[in-house]
Coordinates of C-alpha atoms in Angstrom, one line a residue:
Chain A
X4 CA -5.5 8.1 23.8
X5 CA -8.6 10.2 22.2
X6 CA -11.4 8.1 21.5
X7 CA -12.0 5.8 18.4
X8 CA -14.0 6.6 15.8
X9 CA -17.3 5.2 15.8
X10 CA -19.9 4.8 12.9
X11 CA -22.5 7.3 12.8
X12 CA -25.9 6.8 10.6
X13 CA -25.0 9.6 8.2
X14 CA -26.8 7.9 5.6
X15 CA -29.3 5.3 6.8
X16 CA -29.9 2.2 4.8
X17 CA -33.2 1.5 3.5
X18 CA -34.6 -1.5 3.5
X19 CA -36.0 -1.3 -0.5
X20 CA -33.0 -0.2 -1.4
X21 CA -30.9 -2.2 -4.4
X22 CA -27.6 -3.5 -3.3
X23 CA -25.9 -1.2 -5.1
X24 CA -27.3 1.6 -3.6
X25 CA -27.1 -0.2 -0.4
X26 CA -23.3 -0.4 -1.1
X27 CA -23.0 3.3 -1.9
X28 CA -24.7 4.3 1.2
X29 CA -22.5 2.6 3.4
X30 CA -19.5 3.8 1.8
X31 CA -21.0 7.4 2.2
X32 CA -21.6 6.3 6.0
X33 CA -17.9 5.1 6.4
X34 CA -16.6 8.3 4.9
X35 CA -18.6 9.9 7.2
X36 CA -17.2 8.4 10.3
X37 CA -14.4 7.9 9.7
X38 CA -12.6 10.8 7.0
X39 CA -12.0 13.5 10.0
X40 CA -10.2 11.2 11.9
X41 CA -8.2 9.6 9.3
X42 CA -7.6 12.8 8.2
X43 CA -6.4 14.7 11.1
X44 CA -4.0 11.7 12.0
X45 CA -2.4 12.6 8.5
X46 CA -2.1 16.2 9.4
X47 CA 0.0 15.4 12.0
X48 CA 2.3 13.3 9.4
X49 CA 2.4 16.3 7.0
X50 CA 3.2 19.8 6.4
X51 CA -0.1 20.6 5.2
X52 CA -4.0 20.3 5.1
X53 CA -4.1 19.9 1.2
X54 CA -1.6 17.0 1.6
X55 CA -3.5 15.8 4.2
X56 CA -6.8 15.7 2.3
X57 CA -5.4 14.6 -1.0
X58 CA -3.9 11.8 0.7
X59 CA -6.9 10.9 2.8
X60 CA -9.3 11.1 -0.3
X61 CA -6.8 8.7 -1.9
X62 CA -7.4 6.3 0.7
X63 CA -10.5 6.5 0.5
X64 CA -10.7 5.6 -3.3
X65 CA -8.5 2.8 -3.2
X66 CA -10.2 1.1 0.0
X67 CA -14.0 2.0 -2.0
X68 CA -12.3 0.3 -5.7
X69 CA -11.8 -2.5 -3.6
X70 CA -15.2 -2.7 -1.3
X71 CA -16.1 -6.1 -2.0
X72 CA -12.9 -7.6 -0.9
X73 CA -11.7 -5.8 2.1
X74 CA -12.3 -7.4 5.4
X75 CA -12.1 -4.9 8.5
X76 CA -12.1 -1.7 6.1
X77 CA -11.5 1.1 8.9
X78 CA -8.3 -0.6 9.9
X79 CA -7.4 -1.1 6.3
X80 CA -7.4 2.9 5.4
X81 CA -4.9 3.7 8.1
X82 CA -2.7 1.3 6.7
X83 CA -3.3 2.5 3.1
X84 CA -2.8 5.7 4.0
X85 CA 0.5 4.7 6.2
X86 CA 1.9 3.7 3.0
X87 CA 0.9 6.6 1.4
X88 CA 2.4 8.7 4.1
X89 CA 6.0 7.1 3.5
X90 CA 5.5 7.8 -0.1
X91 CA 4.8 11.3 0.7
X92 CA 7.7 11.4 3.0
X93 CA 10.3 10.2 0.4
X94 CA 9.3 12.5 -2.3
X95 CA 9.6 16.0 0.1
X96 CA 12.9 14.0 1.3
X97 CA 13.9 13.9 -2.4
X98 CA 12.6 17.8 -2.7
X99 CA 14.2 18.8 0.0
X100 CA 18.1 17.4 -0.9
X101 CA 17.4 19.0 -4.6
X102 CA 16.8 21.8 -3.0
X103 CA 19.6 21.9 -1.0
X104 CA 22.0 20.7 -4.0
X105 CA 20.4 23.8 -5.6
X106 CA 21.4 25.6 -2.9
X107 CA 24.6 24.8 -2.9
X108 CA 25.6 25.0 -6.2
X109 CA 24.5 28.8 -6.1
X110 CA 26.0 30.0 -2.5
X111 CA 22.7 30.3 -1.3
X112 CA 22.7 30.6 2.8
X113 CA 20.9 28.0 4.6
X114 CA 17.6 29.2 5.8
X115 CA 17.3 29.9 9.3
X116 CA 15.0 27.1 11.6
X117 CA 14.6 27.7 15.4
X118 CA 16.4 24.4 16.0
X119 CA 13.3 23.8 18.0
X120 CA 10.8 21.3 15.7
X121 CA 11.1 18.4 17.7
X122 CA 8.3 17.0 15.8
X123 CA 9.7 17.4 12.3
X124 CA 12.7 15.8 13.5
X125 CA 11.0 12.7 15.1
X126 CA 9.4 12.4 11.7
X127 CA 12.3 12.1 10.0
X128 CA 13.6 9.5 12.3
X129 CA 10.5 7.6 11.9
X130 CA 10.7 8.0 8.4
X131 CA 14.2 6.1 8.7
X132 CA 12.8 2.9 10.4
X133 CA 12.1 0.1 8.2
X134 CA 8.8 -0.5 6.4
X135 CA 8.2 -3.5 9.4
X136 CA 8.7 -1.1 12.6
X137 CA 7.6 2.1 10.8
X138 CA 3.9 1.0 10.1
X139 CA 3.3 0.0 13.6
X140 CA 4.9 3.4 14.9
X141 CA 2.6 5.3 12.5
X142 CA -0.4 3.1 13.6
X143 CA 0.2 2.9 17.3
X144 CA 1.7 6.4 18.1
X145 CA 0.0 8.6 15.6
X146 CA -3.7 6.7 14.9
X147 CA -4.0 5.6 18.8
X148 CA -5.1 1.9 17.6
X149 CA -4.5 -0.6 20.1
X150 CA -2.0 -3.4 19.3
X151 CA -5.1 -6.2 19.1
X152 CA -6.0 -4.4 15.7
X153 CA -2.9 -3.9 14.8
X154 CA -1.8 -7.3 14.8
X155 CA -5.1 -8.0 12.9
X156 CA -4.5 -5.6 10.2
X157 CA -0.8 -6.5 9.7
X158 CA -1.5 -10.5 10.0
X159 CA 1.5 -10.3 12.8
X160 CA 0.4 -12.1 16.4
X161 CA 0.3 -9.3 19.1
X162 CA 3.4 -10.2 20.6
X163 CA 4.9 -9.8 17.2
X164 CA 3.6 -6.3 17.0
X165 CA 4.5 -5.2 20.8
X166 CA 8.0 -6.2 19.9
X167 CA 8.4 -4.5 16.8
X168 CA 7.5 -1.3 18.9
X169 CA 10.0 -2.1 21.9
X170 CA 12.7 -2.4 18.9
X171 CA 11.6 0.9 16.9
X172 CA 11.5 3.0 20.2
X173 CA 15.1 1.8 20.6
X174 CA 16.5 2.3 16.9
X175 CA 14.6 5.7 17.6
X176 CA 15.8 6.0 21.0
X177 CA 19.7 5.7 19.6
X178 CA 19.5 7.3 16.4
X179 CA 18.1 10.4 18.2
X180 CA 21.0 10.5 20.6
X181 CA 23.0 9.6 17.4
X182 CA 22.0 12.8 16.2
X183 CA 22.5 15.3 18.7
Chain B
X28 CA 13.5 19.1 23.5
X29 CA 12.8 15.6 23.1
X30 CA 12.3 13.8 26.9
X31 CA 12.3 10.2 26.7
X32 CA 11.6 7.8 28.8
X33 CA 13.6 4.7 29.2
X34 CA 10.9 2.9 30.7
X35 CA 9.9 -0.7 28.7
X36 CA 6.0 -0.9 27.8
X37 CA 4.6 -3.6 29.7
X38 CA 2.0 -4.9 27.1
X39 CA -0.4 -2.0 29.3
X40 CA -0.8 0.3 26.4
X41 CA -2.8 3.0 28.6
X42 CA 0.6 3.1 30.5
X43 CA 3.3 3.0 27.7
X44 CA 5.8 6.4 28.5
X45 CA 6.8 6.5 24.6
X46 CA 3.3 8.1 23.9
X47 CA 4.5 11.5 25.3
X48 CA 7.0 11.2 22.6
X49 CA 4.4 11.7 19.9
X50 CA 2.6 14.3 21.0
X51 CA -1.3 15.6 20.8
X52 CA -4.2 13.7 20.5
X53 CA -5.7 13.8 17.1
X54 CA -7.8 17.0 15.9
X55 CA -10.2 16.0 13.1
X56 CA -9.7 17.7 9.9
X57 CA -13.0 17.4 8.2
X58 CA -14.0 16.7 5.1
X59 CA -14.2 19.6 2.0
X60 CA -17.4 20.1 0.5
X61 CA -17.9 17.3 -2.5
X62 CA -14.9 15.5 -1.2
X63 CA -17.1 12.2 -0.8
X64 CA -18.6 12.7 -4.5
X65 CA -15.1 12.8 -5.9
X66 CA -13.7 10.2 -4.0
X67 CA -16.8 7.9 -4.9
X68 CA -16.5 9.0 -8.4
X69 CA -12.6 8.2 -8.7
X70 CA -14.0 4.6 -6.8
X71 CA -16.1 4.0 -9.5
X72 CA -13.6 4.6 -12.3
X73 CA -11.1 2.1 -11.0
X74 CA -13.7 -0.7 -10.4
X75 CA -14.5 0.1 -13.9
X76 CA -11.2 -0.6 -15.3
X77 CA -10.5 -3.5 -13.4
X78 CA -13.9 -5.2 -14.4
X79 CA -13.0 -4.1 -18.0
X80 CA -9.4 -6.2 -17.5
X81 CA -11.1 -9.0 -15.8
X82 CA -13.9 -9.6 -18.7
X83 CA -11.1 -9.2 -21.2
X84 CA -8.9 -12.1 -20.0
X85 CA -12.2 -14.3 -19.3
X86 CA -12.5 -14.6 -23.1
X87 CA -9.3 -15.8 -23.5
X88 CA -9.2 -17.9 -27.0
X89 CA -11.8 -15.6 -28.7
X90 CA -9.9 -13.4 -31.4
X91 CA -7.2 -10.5 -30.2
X92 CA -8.0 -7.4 -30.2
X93 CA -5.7 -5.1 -27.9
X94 CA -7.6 -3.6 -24.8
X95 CA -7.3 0.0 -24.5
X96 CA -4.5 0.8 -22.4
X97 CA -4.5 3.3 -19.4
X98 CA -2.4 5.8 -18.4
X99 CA -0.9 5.3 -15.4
X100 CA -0.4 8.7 -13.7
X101 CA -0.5 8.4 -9.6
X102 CA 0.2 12.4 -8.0
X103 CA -0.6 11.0 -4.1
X104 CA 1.8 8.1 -4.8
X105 CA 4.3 9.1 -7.1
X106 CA 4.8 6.2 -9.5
X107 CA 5.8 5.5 -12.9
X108 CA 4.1 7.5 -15.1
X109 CA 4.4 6.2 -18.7
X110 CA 2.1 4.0 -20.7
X111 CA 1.3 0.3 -20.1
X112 CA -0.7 -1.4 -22.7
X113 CA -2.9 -4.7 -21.6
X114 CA -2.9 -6.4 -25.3
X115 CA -5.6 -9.0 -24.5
X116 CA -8.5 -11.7 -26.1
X117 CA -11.5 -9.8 -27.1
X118 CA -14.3 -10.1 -24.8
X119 CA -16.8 -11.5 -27.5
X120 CA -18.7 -14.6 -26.4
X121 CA -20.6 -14.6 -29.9
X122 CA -20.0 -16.5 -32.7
X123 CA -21.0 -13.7 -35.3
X124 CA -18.3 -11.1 -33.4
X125 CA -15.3 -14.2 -33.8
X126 CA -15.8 -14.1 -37.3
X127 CA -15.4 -10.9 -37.9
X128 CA -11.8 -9.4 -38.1
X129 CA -11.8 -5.4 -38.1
X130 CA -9.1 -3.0 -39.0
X131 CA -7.9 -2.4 -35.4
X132 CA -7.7 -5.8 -34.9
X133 CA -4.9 -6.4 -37.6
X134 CA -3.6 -3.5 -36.8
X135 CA -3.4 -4.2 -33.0
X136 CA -2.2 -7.7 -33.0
X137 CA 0.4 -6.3 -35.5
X138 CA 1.5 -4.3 -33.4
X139 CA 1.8 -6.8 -30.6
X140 CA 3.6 -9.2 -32.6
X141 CA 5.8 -6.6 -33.2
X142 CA 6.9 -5.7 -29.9
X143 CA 10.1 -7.8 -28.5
X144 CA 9.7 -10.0 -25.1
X145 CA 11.2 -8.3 -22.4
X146 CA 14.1 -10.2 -21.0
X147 CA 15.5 -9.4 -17.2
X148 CA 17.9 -6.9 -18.5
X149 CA 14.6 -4.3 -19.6
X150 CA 13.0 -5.7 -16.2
X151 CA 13.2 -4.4 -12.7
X152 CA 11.3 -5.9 -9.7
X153 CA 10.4 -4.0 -6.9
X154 CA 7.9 -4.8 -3.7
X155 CA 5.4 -2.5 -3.9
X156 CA 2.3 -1.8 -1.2
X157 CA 2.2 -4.7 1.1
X158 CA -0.8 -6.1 1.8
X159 CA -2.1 -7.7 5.0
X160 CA -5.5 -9.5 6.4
X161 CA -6.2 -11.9 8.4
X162 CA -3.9 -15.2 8.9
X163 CA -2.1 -13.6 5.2
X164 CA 0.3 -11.5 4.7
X165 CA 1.5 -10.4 0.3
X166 CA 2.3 -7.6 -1.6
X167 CA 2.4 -6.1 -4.8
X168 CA 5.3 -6.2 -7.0
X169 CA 6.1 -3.9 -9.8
X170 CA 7.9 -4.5 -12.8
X171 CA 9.0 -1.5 -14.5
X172 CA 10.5 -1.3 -18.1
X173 CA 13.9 0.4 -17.6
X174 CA 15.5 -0.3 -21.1
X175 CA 14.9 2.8 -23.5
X176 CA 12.6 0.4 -25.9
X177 CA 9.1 -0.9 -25.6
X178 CA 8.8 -4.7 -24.8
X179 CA 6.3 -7.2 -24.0
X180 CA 5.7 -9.2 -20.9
X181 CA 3.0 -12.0 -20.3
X182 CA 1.8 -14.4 -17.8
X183 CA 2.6 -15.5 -14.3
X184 CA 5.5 -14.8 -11.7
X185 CA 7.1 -17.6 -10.2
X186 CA 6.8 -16.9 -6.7
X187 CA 8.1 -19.5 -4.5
X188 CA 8.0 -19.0 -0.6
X189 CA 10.8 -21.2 1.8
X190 CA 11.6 -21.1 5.2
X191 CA 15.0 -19.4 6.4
X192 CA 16.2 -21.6 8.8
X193 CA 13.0 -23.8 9.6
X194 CA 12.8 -27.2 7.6
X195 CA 9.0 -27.2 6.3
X196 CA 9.2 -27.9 2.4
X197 CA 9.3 -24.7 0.0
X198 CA 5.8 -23.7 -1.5
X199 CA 5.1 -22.4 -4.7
X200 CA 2.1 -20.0 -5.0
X201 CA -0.7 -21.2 -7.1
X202 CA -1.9 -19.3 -10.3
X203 CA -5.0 -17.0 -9.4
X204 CA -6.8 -14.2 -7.2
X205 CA -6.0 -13.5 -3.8
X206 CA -7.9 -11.9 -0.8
X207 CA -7.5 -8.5 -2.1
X208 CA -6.8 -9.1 -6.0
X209 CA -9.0 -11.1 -8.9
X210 CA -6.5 -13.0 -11.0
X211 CA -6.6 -10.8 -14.7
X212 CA -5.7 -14.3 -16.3
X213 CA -2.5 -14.1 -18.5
X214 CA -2.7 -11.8 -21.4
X215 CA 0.2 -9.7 -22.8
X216 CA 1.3 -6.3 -21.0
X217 CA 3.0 -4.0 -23.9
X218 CA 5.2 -2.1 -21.3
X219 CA 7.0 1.3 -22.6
X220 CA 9.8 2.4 -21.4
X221 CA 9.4 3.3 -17.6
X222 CA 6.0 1.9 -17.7
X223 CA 5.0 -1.1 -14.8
X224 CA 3.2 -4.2 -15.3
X225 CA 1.9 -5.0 -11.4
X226 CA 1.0 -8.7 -9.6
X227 CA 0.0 -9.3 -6.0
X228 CA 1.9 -12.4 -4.3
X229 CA 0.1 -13.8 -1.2
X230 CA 0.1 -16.6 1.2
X231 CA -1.0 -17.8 4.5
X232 CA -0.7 -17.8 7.9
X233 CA -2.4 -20.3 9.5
X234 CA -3.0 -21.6 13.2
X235 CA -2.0 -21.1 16.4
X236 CA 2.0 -21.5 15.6
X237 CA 1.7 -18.2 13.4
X238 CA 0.6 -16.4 17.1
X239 CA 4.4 -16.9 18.1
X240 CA 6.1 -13.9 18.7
X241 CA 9.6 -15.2 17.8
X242 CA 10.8 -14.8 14.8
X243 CA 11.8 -16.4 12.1
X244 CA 12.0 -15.4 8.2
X245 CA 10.3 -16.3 4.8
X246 CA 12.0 -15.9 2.1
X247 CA 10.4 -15.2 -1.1
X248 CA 11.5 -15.5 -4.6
X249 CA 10.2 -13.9 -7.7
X250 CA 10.7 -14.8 -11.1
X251 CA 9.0 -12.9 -14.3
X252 CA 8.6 -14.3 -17.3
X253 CA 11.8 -13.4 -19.2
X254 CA 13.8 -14.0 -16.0
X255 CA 13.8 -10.7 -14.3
X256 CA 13.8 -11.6 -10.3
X257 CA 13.5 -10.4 -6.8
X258 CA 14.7 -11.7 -4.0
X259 CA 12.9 -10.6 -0.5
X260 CA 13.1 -12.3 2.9
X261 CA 9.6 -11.2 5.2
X262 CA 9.9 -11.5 8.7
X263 CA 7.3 -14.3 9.9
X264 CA 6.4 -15.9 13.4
X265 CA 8.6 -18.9 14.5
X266 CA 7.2 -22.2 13.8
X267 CA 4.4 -20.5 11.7
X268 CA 3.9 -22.8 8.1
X269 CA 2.2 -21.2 5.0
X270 CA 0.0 -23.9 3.6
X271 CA -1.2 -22.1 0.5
X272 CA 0.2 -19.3 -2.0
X273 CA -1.2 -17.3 -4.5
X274 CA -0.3 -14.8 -7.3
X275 CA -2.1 -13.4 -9.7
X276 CA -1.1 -12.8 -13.2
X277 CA 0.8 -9.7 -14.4
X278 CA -1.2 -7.1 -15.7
X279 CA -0.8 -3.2 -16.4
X280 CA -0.1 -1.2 -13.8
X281 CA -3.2 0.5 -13.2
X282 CA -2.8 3.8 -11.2
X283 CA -5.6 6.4 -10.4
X284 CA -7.4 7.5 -13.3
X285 CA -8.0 11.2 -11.9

């Protein structure tokens, strides 16, 4: 498991300082800490870095237009940006079977793959789970956060959240054999 | 080559086999140059707009003047991209401003009046975004104008919550804010076609029977003004009673001013 973020003082917090500037330089200290990481977990749910950025600065923005309300807000961006990464996921699904409709329609061949993205493939599958085993998946496998914070993020007790893992590694288990 | 192993986590997560499955640890992809600035920036404009909503709908009973609506254009997310109009109270607190009647407020409440109800026919719920905290679990709903005319929506879902095979009594969520939402108060949404008005539904989770890992389901009803309804069933901890629900009142959906 690589290690968890931790804060860092980017941008330290002076003690004259309004509370709106107050606010604003802890925002800019939690971007600090913790953008890199929430960033490279996306990478590794995308194709590319620019999707990865655009849909970590989204998180961002949506967890800062809601600072005053957000309880835990480290946690909360990974789930923001889980469901943004599903989003993302059903739109190049959507692409990708125009494209192949194109395809189609026109004789095109299919393009050539190496058969050998194992990765891409698990994506898909996980893509296929149901929005209540996907998100711990995404949290668990791909973020590295322990099952205590997940629980707390989700508002499911631990054993809720252990179980939903046991049943998406078997519905992945079987719908990867499925496919083979 | 995908190698799996069969081998049942035993609550040690340092142990669990699956993680093989997933591959690398993360690499951190830093942050771009500005990308704070911009992200701050964007921050701001949304707390903007939602103040601007919320001030509106507190001066309800002052004289109507239609709040600038706001394009609702999302490129991360992906969602409906036409116009939803908030047609609200002015926000005048002054007795000099409630006597004066301009031009564009004629015109707008003219407009308004215009505009047909939307019925469940234009209407189509959908779940949108769950959202989770502490002892609560809710989620935004859209409803989206699918008719090929422009109609009008106001007020408060019905949301009421029930148990799917336990026996505690059926709860209906109050009127107002939740953890993560302020309640808008009810105003009228003009909604074009393909346009979303949005509401966040919430309730609790209280006390140690919610730390059950059994299952059991909530079911949760929604019903718009104009009768358009969703029906969703949540999974939820056996034995675990919601004591208090909450939903806020329809507004326009807001996406990211850019």
């Amino acid at each position: 498991m690589s290690e968890p973020a931790t804060m860092t003082a980017a941008v330290p917090v002076r003690r004259s300082q309004s509370p709106a500037a107050a606010d604003e330089a802890k925002a800019a200290e939690l971007f600090a800490a913790h953008y890199p990481r929430l960033a490279g977990w996306i990478r590794r749910l995308v194709d590319d870095d620019e999707t990865a950025h655009e849909i970590a600065s989204e998180a961002f923005t949506r967890l800062l237009s809601r600072w005053h309300r957000v309880d835990g807000p480290a946690g909360y961006l990974y789930v923001i940006a889980a469901n943004l990464v599903r989003d993302h996921w059903r739109r190049a699904d959507r692409e990708r079977r125009a494209l192949r409709s194109q395809r189609d329609r026109s004789g095109g061949a299919e393009p050539a793959t190496d058969g050998a993205d194992a990765g891409l493939d698990l994506r898909s599958l996980v893509t296929s789970l149901p929005d209540r085993l996907r998100v711990p998946v995404l949290l668990h496998y791909y973020a590295d956060l322990p099952i205590a914070d997940i629980a707390q993020l989700l508002g499911r007790p631990p054993g809720t959240v252990k179980s939903d893992l046991a049943q998406a590694r078997r519905a992945l288990r079987q719908a990867w054999d499925g496919a083979r | 080559m995908i190698e799996w192993d069969d081998r049942e986590t035993s609550g040690a997560e340092q142990d669990d086999p699956f993680r093989s499955v997933f591959g690398s640890a993360i690499v951190p992809l830093p942050p771009r140059p500005g990308a704070y600035e911009q992200v701050a920036r964007r921050a701001r404009r949304r707390r903007m707009a939602r103040s601007a909503a919320a001030v509106v709908s507190a001066a309800a009973g002052v004289a109507a003047v239609g709040l600038a609506g706001i394009e609702a254009r999302h490129a991360v997310a992906g969602h409906p991209a036409a116009v939803a109009r908030s047609v609200s109270p002015a926000p005048s607190m002054t007795s000099s401003a409630m006597s004066v009647e301009s031009p564009a407020t004629s015109a707008t409440s003219a407009t308004s009046a215009a505009v047909r109800l939307c019925t469940s026919s234009d209407i189509t719920v959908t779940p949108y975004d769950q959202v989770a905290g502490p002892a609560r679990i809710g989620f935004v709903l859209l409803a989206t104008n699918r008719s090929a005319s422009t109609c009008r929506i106001a007020g408060y879902p019905r949301v009421t919550i029930r148990p799917s095979t336990a026996s505690w009594t059926a709860l209906t969520a109050a009127q107002g804010g939740t953890t993560l939402a302020g309640d808008p108060g009810a105003h009228e949404v003009v909604l074009a076609p393909g346009s979303s008005a949005s509401a966040e539904a919430e309730w609790s989770m209280p006390g140690s029977d919610c730390q059950s890992s059994e299952r059991d389901g909530i079911q949760v009803d929604v019903t718009l003004p104009g009768g358009a309804a969703l029906h969703s069933e949540w999974p939820s901890p056996k034995g675990c009673v919601p004591t208090e629900a909450a939903v806020t009142a329809l507004k326009a959906y807001v996406a990211t001013p850019r």
